[in-house]
PDB file of C-alpha atoms in Angstrom:
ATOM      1  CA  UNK W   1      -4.474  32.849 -30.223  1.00 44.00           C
ATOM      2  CA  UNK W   2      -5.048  29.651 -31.651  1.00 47.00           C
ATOM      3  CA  UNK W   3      -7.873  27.054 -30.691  1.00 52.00           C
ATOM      4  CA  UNK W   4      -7.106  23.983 -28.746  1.00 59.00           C
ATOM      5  CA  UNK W   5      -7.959  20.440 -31.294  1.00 70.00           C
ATOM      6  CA  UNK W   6     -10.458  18.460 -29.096  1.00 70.00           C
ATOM      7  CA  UNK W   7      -8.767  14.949 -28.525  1.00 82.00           C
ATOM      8  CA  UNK W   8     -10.261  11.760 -28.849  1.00 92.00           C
ATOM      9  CA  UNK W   9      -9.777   9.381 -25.629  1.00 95.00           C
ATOM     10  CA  UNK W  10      -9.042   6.054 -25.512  1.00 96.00           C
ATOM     11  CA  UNK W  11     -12.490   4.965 -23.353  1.00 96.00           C
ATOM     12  CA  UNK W  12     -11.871   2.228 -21.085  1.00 97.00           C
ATOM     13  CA  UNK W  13     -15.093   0.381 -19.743  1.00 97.00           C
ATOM     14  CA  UNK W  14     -14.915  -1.227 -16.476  1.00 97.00           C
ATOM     15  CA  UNK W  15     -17.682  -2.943 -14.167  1.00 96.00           C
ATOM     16  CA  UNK W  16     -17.571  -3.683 -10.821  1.00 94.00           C
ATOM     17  CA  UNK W  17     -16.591  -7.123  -9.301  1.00 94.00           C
ATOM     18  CA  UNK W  18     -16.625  -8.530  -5.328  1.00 85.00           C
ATOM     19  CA  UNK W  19     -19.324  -5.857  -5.027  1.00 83.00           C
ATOM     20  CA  UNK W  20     -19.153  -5.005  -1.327  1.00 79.00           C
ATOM     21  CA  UNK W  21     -16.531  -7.578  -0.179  1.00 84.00           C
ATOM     22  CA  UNK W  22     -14.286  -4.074   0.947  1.00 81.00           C
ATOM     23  CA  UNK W  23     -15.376  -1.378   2.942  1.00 81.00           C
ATOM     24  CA  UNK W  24     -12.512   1.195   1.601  1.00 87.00           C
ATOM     25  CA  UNK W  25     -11.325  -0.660  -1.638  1.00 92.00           C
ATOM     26  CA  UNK W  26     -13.426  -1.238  -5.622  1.00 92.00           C
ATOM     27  CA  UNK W  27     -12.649  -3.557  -8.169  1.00 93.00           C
ATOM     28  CA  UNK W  28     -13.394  -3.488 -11.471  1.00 96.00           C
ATOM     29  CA  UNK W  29     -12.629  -5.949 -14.291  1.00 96.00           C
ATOM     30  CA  UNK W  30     -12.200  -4.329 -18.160  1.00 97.00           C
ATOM     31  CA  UNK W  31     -15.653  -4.532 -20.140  1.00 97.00           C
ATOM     32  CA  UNK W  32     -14.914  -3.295 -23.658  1.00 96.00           C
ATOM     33  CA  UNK W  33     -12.307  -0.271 -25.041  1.00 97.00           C
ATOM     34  CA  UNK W  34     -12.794   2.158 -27.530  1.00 95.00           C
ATOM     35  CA  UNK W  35     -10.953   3.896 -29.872  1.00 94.00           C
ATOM     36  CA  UNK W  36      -8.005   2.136 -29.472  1.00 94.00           C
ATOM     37  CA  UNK W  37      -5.918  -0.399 -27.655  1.00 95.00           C
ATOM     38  CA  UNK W  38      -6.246  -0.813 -23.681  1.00 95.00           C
ATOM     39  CA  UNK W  39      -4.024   2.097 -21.725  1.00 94.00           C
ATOM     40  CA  UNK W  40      -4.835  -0.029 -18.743  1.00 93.00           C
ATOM     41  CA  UNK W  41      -4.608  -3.413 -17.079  1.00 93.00           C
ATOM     42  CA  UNK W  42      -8.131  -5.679 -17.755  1.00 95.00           C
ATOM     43  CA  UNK W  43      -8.422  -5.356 -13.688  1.00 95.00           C
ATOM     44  CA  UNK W  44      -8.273  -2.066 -11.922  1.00 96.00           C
ATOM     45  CA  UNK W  45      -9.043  -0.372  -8.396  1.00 94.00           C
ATOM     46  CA  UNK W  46     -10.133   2.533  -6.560  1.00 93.00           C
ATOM     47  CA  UNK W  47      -8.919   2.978  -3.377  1.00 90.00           C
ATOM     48  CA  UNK W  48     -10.806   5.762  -0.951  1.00 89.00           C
ATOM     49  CA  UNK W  49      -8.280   8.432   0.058  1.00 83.00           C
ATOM     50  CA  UNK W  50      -6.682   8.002   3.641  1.00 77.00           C
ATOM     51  CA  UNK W  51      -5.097  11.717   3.702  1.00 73.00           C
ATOM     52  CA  UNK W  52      -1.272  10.330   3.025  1.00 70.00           C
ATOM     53  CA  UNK W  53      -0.573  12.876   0.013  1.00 66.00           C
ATOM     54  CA  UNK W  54      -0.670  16.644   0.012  1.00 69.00           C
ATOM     55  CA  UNK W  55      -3.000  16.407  -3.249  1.00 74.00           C
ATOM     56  CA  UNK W  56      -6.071  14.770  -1.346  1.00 82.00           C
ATOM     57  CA  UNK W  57      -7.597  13.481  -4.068  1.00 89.00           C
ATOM     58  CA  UNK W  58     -10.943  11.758  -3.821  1.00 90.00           C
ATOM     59  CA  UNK W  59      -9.917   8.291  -4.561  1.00 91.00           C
ATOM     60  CA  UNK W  60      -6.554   6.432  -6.045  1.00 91.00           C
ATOM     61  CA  UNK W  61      -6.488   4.596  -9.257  1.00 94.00           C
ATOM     62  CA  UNK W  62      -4.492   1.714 -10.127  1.00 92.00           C
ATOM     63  CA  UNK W  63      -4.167  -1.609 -11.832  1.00 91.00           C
ATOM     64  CA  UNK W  64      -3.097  -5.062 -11.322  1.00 90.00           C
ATOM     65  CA  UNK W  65      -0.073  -6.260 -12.831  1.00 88.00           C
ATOM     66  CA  UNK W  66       2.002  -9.730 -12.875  1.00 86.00           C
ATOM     67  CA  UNK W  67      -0.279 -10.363  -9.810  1.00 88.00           C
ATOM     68  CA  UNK W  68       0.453  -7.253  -7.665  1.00 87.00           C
ATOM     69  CA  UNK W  69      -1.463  -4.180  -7.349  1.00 88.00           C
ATOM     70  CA  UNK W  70       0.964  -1.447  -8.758  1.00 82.00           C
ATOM     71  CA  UNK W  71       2.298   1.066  -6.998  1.00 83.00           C
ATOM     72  CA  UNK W  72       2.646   3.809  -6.494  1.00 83.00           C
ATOM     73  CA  UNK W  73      -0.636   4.651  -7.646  1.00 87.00           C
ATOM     74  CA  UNK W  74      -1.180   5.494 -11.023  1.00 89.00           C
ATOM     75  CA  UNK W  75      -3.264   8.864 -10.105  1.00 91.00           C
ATOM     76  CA  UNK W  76      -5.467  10.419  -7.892  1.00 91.00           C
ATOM     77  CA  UNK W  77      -9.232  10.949  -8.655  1.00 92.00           C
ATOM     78  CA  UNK W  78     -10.528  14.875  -8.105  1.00 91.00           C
ATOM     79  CA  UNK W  79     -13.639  16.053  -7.833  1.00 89.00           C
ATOM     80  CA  UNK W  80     -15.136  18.732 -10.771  1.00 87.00           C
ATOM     81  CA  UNK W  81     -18.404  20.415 -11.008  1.00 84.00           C
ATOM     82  CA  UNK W  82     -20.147  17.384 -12.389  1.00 83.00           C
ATOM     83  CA  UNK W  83     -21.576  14.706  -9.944  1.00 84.00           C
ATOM     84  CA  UNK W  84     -19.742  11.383 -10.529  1.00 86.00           C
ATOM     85  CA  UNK W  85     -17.311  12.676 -12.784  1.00 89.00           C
ATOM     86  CA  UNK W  86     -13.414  13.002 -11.399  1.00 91.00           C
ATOM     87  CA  UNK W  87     -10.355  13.989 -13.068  1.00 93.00           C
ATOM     88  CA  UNK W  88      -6.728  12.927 -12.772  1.00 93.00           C
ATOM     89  CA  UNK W  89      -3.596  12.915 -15.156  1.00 92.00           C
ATOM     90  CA  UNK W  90      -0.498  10.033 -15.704  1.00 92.00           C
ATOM     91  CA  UNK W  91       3.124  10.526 -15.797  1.00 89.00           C
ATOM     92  CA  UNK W  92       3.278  13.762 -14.469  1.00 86.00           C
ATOM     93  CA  UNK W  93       0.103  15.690 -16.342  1.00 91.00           C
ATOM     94  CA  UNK W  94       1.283  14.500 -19.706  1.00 90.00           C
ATOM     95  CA  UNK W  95      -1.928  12.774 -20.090  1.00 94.00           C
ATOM     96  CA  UNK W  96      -5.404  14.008 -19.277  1.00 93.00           C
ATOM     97  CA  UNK W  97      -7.747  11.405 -17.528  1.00 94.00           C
ATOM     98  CA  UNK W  98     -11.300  11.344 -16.764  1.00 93.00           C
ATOM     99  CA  UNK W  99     -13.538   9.332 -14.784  1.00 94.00           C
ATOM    100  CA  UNK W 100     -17.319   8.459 -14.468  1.00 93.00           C
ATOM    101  CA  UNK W 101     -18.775   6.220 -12.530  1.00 90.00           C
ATOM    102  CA  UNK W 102     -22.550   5.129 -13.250  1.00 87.00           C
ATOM    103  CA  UNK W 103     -25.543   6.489 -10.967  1.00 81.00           C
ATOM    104  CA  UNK W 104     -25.053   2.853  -8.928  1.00 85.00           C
ATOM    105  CA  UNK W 105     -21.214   3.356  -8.780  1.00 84.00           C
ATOM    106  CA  UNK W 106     -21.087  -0.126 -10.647  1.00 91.00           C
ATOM    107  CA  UNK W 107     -19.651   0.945 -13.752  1.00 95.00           C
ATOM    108  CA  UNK W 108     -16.286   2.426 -14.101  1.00 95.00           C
ATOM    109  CA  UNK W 109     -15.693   4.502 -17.423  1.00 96.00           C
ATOM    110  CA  UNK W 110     -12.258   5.834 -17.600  1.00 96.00           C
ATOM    111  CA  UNK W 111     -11.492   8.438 -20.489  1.00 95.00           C
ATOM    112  CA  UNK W 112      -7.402   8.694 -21.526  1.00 96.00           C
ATOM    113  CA  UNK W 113      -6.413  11.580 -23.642  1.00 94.00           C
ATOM    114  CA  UNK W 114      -2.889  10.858 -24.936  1.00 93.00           C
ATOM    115  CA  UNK W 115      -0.459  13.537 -25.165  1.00 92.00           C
ATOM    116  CA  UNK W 116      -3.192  15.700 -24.096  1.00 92.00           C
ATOM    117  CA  UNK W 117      -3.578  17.495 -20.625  1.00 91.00           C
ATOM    118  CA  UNK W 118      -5.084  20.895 -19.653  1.00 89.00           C
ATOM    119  CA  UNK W 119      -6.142  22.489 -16.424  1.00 87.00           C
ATOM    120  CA  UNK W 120      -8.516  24.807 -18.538  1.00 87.00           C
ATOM    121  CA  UNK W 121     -11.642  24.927 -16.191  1.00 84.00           C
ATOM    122  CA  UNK W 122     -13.773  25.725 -19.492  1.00 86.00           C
ATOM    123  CA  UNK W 123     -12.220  23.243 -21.905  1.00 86.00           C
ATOM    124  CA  UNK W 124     -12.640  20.486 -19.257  1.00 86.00           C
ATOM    125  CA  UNK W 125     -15.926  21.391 -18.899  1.00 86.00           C
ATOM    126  CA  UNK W 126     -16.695  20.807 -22.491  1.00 87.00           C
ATOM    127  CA  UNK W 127     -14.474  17.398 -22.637  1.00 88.00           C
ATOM    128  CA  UNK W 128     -16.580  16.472 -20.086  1.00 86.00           C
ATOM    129  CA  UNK W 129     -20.308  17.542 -22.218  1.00 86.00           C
ATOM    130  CA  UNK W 130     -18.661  16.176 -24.926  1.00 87.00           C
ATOM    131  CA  UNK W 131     -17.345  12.603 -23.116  1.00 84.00           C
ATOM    132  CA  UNK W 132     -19.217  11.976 -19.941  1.00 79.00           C
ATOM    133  CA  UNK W 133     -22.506  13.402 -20.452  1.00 70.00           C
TER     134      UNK W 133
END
């Protein structure tokens, strides 16, 4: 059995903006990228869960394009062992996201593995000692 190559992600920074202006909606505006060229839209969202979708994931992601929010959502936030830190995946689990949001939930970082997904409870868990530590 082979061993799995640990991807790099494309690290998105985001930080809040209208800080309390929604009860069930955030917005965050792009801070600075690394590793590569935006995945995402300079202004994103997460949108608390209202229990419409069999997944129930913690919050929705999305971004705001040509002046709309886009939907359907891009994906769903889910919890993991680690406090703060969510995963998700785009088109379809072909790529592996991760989440963290700071201690004040002000700061946004979003992690993008391309090509790259796994449901591996023990490779996550080092992706996310590796990433979001």
């Amino acid at each position: 059995m082979g061993t799995t190559a640990t991807p790099t992600p494309i690290v998105h920074i985001y930080k809040e903006v209208n800080i309390g202006k929604y009860s069930s909606v955030r917005h965050f505006e792009l801070h600075n990228v690394d590793n590569g060229k935006p995945v995402f839209e300079p202004k994103v969202q997460l949108a608390k869960n209202r229990n419409f979708a069999k997944s129930s994931p913690i919050f929705w992601f999305t971004h705001h394009k040509q002046g709309k929010w886009v939907k359907p959502f891009i994906t769903g936030l889910f919890t993991t062992p680690e406090t703060g830190i969510y995963k998700g995946d785009v088109n379809r689990k072909r790529h592996l996201t991760m989440f963290s949001l700071s201690d004040n939930n002000t700061t946004l970082t979003v992690y993008f593995f391309k090509e790259f997904y796994t449901e591996d409870e023990y490779f996550l868990n080092q992706l996310f000692n590796k990433y979001c530590a």
